[in-house]
Coordinates of C-alpha atoms in Angstrom, one line a residue:
X1 CA 74.3 -94.3 29.6
X2 CA 74.1 -90.6 30.0
X3 CA 75.7 -89.3 33.2
X4 CA 73.2 -87.8 35.6
X5 CA 73.2 -84.1 36.4
X6 CA 73.5 -83.1 40.0
X7 CA 71.6 -80.0 41.1
X8 CA 72.6 -78.6 44.5
X9 CA 70.1 -76.6 46.5
X10 CA 70.5 -75.0 49.9
X11 CA 68.8 -75.8 53.2
X12 CA 67.3 -72.8 54.9
X13 CA 65.8 -69.4 53.9
X14 CA 66.1 -69.6 50.1
X15 CA 64.7 -73.1 49.5
X16 CA 60.9 -72.3 49.8
X17 CA 61.2 -69.5 47.3
X18 CA 63.4 -71.5 45.0
X19 CA 61.2 -74.6 44.6
X20 CA 58.4 -72.9 42.4
X21 CA 61.1 -71.4 40.2
X22 CA 62.8 -74.7 39.8
X23 CA 59.5 -76.4 39.0
X24 CA 58.9 -74.0 36.1
X25 CA 62.3 -74.9 34.8
X26 CA 61.5 -78.6 34.9
X27 CA 63.5 -79.4 38.1
X28 CA 61.0 -81.1 40.4
X29 CA 62.1 -83.3 43.3
X30 CA 60.5 -86.6 44.3
X31 CA 57.7 -86.6 46.8
X32 CA 60.1 -87.8 49.6
X33 CA 61.9 -84.4 49.4
X34 CA 59.0 -82.7 51.1
X35 CA 58.8 -85.2 54.0
X36 CA 60.1 -83.2 57.0
X37 CA 61.2 -86.5 58.7
X38 CA 63.4 -87.4 55.7
X39 CA 67.0 -86.9 56.5
X40 CA 68.3 -87.9 53.1
X41 CA 70.7 -85.5 51.3
X42 CA 70.2 -86.9 47.8
X43 CA 66.8 -87.1 46.0
X44 CA 65.6 -88.2 42.6
X45 CA 63.6 -85.8 40.4
X46 CA 61.0 -86.2 37.7
X47 CA 63.8 -86.1 35.2
X48 CA 65.6 -89.5 34.8
X49 CA 68.9 -87.7 34.2
X50 CA 68.9 -85.5 37.3
X51 CA 69.2 -85.7 41.0
X52 CA 69.1 -83.1 43.7
X53 CA 71.4 -82.7 46.7
X54 CA 70.3 -80.6 49.7
X55 CA 73.2 -79.2 51.6
X56 CA 74.3 -76.1 53.5
X57 CA 74.4 -72.9 51.4
X58 CA 78.2 -72.6 51.6
X59 CA 78.5 -76.2 50.5
X60 CA 76.4 -75.6 47.4
X61 CA 79.1 -73.4 46.0
X62 CA 81.8 -75.9 46.9
X63 CA 80.1 -78.8 45.2
X64 CA 79.4 -76.8 42.0
X65 CA 82.8 -75.2 41.9
X66 CA 84.6 -78.5 42.1
X67 CA 82.3 -80.2 39.6
X68 CA 80.6 -82.6 42.0
X69 CA 77.4 -80.8 41.1
X70 CA 76.9 -79.1 37.7
X71 CA 74.3 -76.6 38.8
X72 CA 72.9 -75.1 42.0
X73 CA 71.1 -72.2 43.6
X74 CA 72.7 -70.0 46.2
X75 CA 72.8 -66.5 47.6
X76 CA 75.1 -63.9 46.1
X77 CA 76.7 -63.6 49.5
X78 CA 78.1 -67.1 49.2
X79 CA 79.4 -66.4 45.7
X80 CA 81.1 -63.3 46.8
X81 CA 82.6 -64.9 49.9
X82 CA 84.3 -67.8 48.1
X83 CA 85.0 -66.2 44.7
X84 CA 85.6 -69.6 43.0
X85 CA 87.1 -69.3 39.5
X86 CA 85.1 -72.3 38.3
X87 CA 81.8 -70.9 39.4
X88 CA 79.6 -68.9 37.0
X89 CA 76.4 -67.2 38.1
X90 CA 74.5 -66.4 34.9
X91 CA 71.0 -65.8 36.3
X92 CA 69.7 -63.6 39.1
X93 CA 66.6 -65.4 40.2
X94 CA 65.2 -62.3 42.0
X95 CA 64.3 -64.3 45.2
X96 CA 65.9 -64.7 48.6
X97 CA 66.3 -60.9 49.1
X98 CA 68.2 -59.6 52.1
X99 CA 71.4 -57.7 52.7
X100 CA 74.8 -58.1 54.5
X101 CA 75.5 -55.5 57.1
X102 CA 77.8 -54.5 59.9
X103 CA 76.1 -54.1 63.3
X104 CA 77.2 -53.2 66.8
X105 CA 75.6 -52.7 70.3
X106 CA 73.3 -49.8 70.5
X107 CA 75.1 -46.9 72.2
X108 CA 78.6 -48.4 71.5
X109 CA 81.6 -46.1 71.8
X110 CA 82.5 -44.5 68.5
X111 CA 85.6 -46.2 67.1
X112 CA 85.6 -44.3 63.8
X113 CA 89.4 -43.7 64.0
X114 CA 90.3 -47.2 65.0
X115 CA 92.8 -49.1 62.7
X116 CA 91.9 -52.5 64.1
X117 CA 88.6 -54.1 64.9
X118 CA 87.5 -57.6 66.0
X119 CA 84.4 -58.8 64.1
X120 CA 82.3 -61.9 64.5
X121 CA 81.1 -63.2 61.2
X122 CA 80.4 -66.2 58.9
X123 CA 81.9 -64.1 56.0
X124 CA 85.6 -63.4 56.9
X125 CA 86.6 -62.7 53.3
X126 CA 83.9 -60.2 52.6
X127 CA 84.3 -58.6 56.0
X128 CA 88.1 -58.1 55.6
X129 CA 87.7 -56.6 52.2
X130 CA 84.9 -54.2 53.4
X131 CA 87.1 -52.9 56.3
X132 CA 90.2 -52.8 54.2
X133 CA 88.5 -50.3 51.9
X134 CA 88.2 -48.0 54.9
X135 CA 91.8 -48.6 56.0
X136 CA 90.8 -50.8 58.9
X137 CA 92.3 -54.2 59.7
X138 CA 89.5 -56.6 60.7
X139 CA 90.3 -59.5 62.9
X140 CA 87.5 -61.9 62.0
X141 CA 86.2 -64.4 64.5
X142 CA 84.5 -67.2 62.4
X143 CA 81.1 -68.2 63.7
X144 CA 78.4 -70.2 61.9
X145 CA 75.5 -68.8 63.9
X146 CA 74.5 -66.9 67.0
X147 CA 76.5 -63.9 65.8
X148 CA 74.2 -61.5 67.6
X149 CA 75.4 -62.5 71.1
X150 CA 79.1 -62.1 70.3
X151 CA 79.3 -58.5 71.4
X152 CA 77.4 -59.0 74.6
X153 CA 79.8 -61.9 75.6
X154 CA 82.9 -59.9 74.7
X155 CA 83.9 -62.0 71.7
X156 CA 83.8 -59.2 69.2
X157 CA 82.8 -55.6 69.2
X158 CA 80.9 -55.9 65.9
X159 CA 79.3 -58.5 63.7
X160 CA 78.8 -58.9 60.0
X161 CA 75.7 -60.9 59.2
X162 CA 72.6 -61.2 57.0
X163 CA 69.8 -58.9 57.7
X164 CA 66.2 -59.2 56.5
X165 CA 63.8 -57.4 58.7
X166 CA 66.3 -56.3 61.4
X167 CA 64.2 -57.9 64.1
X168 CA 66.9 -60.2 65.4
X169 CA 69.4 -57.3 65.6
X170 CA 66.9 -55.2 67.6
X171 CA 66.0 -58.1 70.0
X172 CA 69.7 -58.5 70.8
X173 CA 70.4 -54.8 71.4
X174 CA 72.2 -54.2 68.1
X175 CA 71.9 -51.6 65.4
X176 CA 73.0 -51.7 61.8
X177 CA 75.8 -49.3 61.1
X178 CA 76.7 -50.0 57.4
X179 CA 75.3 -52.0 54.5
X180 CA 77.9 -54.1 52.7
X181 CA 75.9 -55.6 49.9
X182 CA 72.4 -56.4 48.7
X183 CA 71.8 -60.1 48.2
X184 CA 69.5 -62.3 46.0
X185 CA 69.6 -65.9 45.0
X186 CA 71.4 -66.9 41.8
X187 CA 71.6 -69.9 39.6
X188 CA 75.2 -71.1 39.6
X189 CA 76.9 -73.5 37.2
X190 CA 80.2 -75.2 36.9
X191 CA 82.0 -73.5 34.0
X192 CA 83.4 -76.7 32.5
X193 CA 80.0 -78.4 32.7
X194 CA 78.4 -75.4 30.9
X195 CA 80.9 -75.8 28.0
X196 CA 80.7 -79.5 27.7
X197 CA 77.1 -80.5 28.6
X198 CA 74.3 -79.1 26.5
X199 CA 71.8 -80.0 29.2
X200 CA 73.4 -77.5 31.5
X201 CA 73.2 -74.7 28.9
X202 CA 69.6 -75.6 28.3
X203 CA 68.8 -75.2 31.9
X204 CA 70.6 -71.9 32.1
X205 CA 68.4 -70.6 29.3
X206 CA 65.2 -72.0 31.0
X207 CA 66.0 -70.2 34.2
X208 CA 67.0 -67.1 32.4
X209 CA 63.6 -67.0 30.5
X210 CA 61.8 -67.4 33.8
X211 CA 63.7 -64.6 35.4
X212 CA 63.1 -62.3 32.5
X213 CA 59.4 -63.1 32.6
X214 CA 59.2 -62.4 36.3
X215 CA 61.0 -59.1 35.8
X216 CA 58.6 -58.1 33.0
X217 CA 55.5 -58.9 35.1

């Protein structure tokens, strides 16, 4: 019996945009996937040889990198944060656009000459590298959410977080001070699976063709 493929998809902001693209590539979840009351993490698809797992975005990268899933969709921010050697991101899906930015309280004292800053973020690796390029040591306070209230509560003077419209920053009295990277969703694959399973390579080509068609439209 042929081993099933496992395709990892993220909960949250990317998912709604990803589903139509996945469907065009032949990756269609069972009806129960769309039931808001369904708390399952694993779902069948219309393909007998594929199942979906729906997990947190950071976990998508981990499952694929370690071979527990062969393919997945995740934001380029997650790829950059983990930098897994076994992870390959061959296709930019041109969805899930936002950017990663540094923000601080409006009217904050200028610390341009500071050599050390405390920053609240879900992205400690990206954050450290960003500030290192400016000769600044960043002490990162790892948070998984509610980043915007960290400066007000004295936890950190700055935050590094995803920004889409900027509304959440403004509502919490913060202003963007620098843009670290633009982000879009990518198809990711396990490198070993790509080399050994022709079904993985075929799916990469299907997603690539869809991406190229969207770009040309």
